[in-house]
Short mmCIF file of C-alpha atoms in Angstrom, two decimals:
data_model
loop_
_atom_site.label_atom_id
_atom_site.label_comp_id
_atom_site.label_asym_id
_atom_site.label_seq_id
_atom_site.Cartn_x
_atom_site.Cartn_y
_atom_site.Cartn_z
CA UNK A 1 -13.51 -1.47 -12.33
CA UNK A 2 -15.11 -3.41 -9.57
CA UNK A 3 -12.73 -5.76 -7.74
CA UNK A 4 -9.92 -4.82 -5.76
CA UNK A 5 -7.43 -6.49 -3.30
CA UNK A 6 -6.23 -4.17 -0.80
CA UNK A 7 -3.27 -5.82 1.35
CA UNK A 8 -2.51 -4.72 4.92
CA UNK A 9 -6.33 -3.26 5.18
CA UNK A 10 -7.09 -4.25 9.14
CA UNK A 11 -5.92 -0.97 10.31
CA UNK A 12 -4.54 2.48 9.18
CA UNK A 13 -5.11 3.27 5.54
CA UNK A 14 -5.63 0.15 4.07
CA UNK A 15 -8.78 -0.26 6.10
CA UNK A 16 -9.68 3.19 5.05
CA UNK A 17 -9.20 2.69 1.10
CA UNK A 18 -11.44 -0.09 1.84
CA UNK A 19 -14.66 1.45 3.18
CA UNK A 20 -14.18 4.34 0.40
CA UNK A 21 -14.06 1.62 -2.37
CA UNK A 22 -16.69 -0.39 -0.70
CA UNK A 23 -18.86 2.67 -0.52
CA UNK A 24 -18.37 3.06 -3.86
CA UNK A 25 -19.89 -0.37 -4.90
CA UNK A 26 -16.29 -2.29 -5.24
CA UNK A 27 -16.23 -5.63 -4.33
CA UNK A 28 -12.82 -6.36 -2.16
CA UNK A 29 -10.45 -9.17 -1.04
CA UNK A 30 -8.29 -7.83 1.71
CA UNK A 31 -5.63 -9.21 4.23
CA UNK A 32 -3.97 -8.89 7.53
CA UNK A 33 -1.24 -10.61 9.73
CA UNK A 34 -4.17 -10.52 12.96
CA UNK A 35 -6.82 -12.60 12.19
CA UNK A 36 -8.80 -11.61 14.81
CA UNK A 37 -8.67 -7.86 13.96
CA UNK A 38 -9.16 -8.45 10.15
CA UNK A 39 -12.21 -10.02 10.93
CA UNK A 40 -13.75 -7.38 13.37
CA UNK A 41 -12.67 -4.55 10.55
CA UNK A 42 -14.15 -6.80 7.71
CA UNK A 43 -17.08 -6.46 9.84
CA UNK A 44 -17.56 -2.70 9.74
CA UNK A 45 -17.11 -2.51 5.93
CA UNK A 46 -20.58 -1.27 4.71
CA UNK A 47 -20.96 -4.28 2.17
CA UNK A 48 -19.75 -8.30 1.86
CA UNK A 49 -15.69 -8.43 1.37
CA UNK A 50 -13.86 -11.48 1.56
CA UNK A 51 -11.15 -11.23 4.49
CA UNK A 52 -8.12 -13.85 4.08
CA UNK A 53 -5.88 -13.47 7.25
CA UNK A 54 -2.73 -13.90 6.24
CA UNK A 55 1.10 -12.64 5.39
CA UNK A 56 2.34 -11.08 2.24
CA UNK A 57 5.25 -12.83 2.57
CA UNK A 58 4.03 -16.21 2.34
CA UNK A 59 3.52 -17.45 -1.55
CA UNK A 60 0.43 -19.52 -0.18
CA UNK A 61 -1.46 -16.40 1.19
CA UNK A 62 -0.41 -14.67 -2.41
CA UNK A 63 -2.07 -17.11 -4.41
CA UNK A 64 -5.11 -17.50 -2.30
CA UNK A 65 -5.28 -13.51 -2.68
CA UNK A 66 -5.23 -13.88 -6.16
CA UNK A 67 -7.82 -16.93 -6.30
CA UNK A 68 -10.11 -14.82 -4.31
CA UNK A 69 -10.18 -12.67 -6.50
CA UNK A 70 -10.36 -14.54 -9.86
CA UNK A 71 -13.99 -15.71 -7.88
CA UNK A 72 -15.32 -12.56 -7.93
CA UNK A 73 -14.63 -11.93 -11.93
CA UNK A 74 -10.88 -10.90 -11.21
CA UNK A 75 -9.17 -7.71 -9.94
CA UNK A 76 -8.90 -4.60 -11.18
CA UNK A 77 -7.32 -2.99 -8.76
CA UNK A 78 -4.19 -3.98 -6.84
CA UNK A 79 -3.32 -1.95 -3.50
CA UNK A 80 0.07 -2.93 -2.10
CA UNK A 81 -0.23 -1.13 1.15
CA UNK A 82 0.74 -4.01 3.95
CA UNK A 83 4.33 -2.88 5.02
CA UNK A 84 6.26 -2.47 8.27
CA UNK A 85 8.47 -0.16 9.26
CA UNK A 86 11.17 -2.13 11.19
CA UNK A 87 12.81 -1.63 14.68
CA UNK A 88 11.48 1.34 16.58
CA UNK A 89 13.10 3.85 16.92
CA UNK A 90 14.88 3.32 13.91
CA UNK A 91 18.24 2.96 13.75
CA UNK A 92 20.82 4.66 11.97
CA UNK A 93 21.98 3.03 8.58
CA UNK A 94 25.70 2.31 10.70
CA UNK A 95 23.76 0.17 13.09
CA UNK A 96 20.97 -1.36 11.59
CA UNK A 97 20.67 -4.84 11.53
CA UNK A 98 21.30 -6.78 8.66
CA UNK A 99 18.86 -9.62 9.12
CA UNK A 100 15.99 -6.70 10.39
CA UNK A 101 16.66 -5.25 6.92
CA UNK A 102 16.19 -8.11 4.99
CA UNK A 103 12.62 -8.56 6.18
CA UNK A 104 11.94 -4.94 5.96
CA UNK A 105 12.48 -5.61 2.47
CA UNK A 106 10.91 -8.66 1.99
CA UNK A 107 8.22 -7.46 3.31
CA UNK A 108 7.95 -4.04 1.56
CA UNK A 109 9.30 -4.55 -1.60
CA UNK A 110 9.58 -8.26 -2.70
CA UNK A 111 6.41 -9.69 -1.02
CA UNK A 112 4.07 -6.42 -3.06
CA UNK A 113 6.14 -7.03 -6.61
CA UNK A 114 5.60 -11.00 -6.24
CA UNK A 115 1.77 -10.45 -5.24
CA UNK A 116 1.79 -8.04 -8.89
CA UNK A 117 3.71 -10.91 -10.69
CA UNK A 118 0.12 -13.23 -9.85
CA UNK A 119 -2.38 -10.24 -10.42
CA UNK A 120 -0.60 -8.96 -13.87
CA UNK A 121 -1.90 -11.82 -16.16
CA UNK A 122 -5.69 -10.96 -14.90
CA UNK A 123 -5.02 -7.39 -14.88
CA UNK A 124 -3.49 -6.87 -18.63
CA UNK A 125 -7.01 -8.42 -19.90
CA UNK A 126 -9.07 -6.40 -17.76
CA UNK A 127 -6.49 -2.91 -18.76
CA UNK A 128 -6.55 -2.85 -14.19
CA UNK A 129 -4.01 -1.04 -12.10
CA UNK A 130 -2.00 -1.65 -9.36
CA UNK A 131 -1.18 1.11 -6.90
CA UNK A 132 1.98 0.56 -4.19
CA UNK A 133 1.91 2.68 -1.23
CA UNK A 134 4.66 5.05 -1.21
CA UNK A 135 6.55 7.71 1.27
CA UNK A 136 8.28 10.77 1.06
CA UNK A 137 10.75 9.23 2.58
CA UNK A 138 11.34 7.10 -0.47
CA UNK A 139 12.90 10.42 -1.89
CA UNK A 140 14.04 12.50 0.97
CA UNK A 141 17.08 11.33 2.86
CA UNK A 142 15.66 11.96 6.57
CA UNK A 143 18.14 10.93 9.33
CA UNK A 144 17.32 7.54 11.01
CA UNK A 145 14.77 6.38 7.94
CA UNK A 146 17.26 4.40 6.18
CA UNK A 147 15.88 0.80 6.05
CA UNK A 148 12.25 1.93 5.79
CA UNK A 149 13.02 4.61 3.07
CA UNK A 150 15.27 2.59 0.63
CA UNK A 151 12.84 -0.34 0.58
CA UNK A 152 10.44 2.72 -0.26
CA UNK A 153 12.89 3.78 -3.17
CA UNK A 154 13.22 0.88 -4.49
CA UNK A 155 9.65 0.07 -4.86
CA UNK A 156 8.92 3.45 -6.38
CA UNK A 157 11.71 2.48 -9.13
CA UNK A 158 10.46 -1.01 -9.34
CA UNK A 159 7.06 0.64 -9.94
CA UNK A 160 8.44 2.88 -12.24
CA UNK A 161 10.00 0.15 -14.64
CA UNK A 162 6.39 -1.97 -14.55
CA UNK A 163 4.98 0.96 -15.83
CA UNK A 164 7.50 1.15 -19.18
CA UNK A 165 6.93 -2.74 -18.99
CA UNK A 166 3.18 -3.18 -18.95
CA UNK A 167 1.35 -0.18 -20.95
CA UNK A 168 -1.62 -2.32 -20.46
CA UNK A 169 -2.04 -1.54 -17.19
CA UNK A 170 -1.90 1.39 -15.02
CA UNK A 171 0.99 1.83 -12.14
CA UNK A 172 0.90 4.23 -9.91
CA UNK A 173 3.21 4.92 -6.72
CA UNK A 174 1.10 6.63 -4.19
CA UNK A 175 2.24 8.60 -0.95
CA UNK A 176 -0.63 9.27 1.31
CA UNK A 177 1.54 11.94 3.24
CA UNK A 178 1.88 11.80 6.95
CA UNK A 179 -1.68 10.36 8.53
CA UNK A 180 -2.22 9.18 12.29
CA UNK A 181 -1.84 5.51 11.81
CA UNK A 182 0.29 3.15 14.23
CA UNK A 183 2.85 2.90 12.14
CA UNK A 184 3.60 6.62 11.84
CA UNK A 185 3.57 6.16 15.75
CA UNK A 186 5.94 3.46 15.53
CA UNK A 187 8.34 6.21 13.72
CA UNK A 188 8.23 8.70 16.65
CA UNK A 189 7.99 6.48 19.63
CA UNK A 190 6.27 8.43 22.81
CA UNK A 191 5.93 11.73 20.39
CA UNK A 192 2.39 12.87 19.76
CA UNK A 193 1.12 12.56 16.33
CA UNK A 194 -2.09 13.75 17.08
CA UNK A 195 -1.96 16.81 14.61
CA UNK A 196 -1.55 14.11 11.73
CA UNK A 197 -4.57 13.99 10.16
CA UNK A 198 -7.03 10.49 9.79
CA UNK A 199 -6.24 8.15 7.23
CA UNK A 200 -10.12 8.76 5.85
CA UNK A 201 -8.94 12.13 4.96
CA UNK A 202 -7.44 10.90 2.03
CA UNK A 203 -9.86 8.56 0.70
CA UNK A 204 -11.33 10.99 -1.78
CA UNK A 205 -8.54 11.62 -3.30
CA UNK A 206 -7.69 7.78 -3.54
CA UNK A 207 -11.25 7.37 -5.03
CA UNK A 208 -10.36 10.39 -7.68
CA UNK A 209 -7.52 8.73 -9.08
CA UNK A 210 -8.83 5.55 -9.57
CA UNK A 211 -11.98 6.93 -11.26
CA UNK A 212 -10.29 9.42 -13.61
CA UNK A 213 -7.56 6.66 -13.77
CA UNK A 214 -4.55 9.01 -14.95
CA UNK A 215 -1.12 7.96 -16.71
CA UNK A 216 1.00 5.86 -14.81
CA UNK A 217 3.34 7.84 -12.36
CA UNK A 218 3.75 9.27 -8.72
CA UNK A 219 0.68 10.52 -6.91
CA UNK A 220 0.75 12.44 -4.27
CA UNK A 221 -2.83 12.58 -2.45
CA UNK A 222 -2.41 15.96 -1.54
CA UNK A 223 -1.99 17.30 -4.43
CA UNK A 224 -5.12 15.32 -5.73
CA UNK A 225 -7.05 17.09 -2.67
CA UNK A 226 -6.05 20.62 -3.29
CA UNK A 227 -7.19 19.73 -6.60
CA UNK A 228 -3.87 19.89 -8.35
CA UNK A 229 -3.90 17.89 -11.71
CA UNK A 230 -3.60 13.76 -10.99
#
């Protein structure tokens, strides 16, 4: 493998699955909604990536992903990690706001599978894999994580079927665990999530699954850094 597109990679742990494939000689395409901050963490990847600013949402922006990508021999590697969590703090499921939830799963659930519709073609002939960013709370019912943690759910199932749909290519659903990224913040508004560890913590484990490239299924990136079987 040597081409990747990691989405939502200007911050948090897209930006750190992108300087531990880049470090590993992988040639990347990423995106993020602020231009501006794309392009100064583009900058501090240790090698040439090609930075589209842009959102996942918008079919243009999935096709110029896509394109990118086909210029550099085509991707291997698919990371659906742009996401958002919705209002903060979240509200419960009785008062959550319909037209809030629909973009919370546009954005995290139909905006990664139609980006994988585009990639599949390339990746079948190439036998790539496309990982999508995952949660525990995708299958633990925590009070208040409603919107963000069915989207969640029903990207792990979508992910899931792909897999019994395309044994071509490899599908995993990851969950990174809980890391110190703003979005985590966004969860627990004025809290202190300083005991969460770094998003580079898990980068060797990311780096492990894509290099021993197990069967399609849920990871769990703690359990590939305590060495547990992938």
């Amino acid at each position: 493998m040597s081409v990747a597109i990691i989405t939502g990679a200007s911050r948090g742990l897209g930006l750190a699955l992108a300087h531990g494939l880049a470090e590993a000689g992988w040639h990347l395409v990423i995106d993020g909604r602020d231009a501006a901050a794309l392009a100064e963490s583009a900058a501090g990847i240790p090698r040439d990536v090609t930075a589209l600013p842009g959102d996942v949402t918008d079919p243009a922006h999935r096709l110029a992903l896509v394109a990118a990508a086909d210029r550099l021999g085509g991707a291997d590697l698919l990371v659906n990690n742009a996401g958002i969590l919705g209002p903060s703090p979240q509200p419960r499921l009785a008062d959550y706001p319909l037209e809030v939830l629909r973009e919370v799963y546009e954005v995290n659930v139909l905006a990664p599978l139609a980006l994988t519709q585009l990639a599949l073609p390339g990746l079948r002939a190439r036998g790539g894999a496309v990982v999508n960013v995952t949660s525990d709370a995708a299958v633990e019912p925590y009070e208040g994580w409603g919107g963000y943690g069915s989207a969640k759910a029903a990207v792990e199932q979508a992910s899931r079927i792909l897999a019994a749909e395309e044994p071509a290519v490899r599908v995993w659903w990851v969950d990174p665990g809980d890391l110190r990224t703003r979005m985590h913040q966004e969860a627990f508004p004025g809290e202190d999530i300083g005991d969460r560890p770094e998003p580079a913590t898990v980068v060797p484990a990311f780096r492990r699954l894509v290099e021993s490239r197990p069967a399609s299924g849920r990871i769990r990136l703690t359990d590939l850094l305590t060495g547990a079987p992938a």
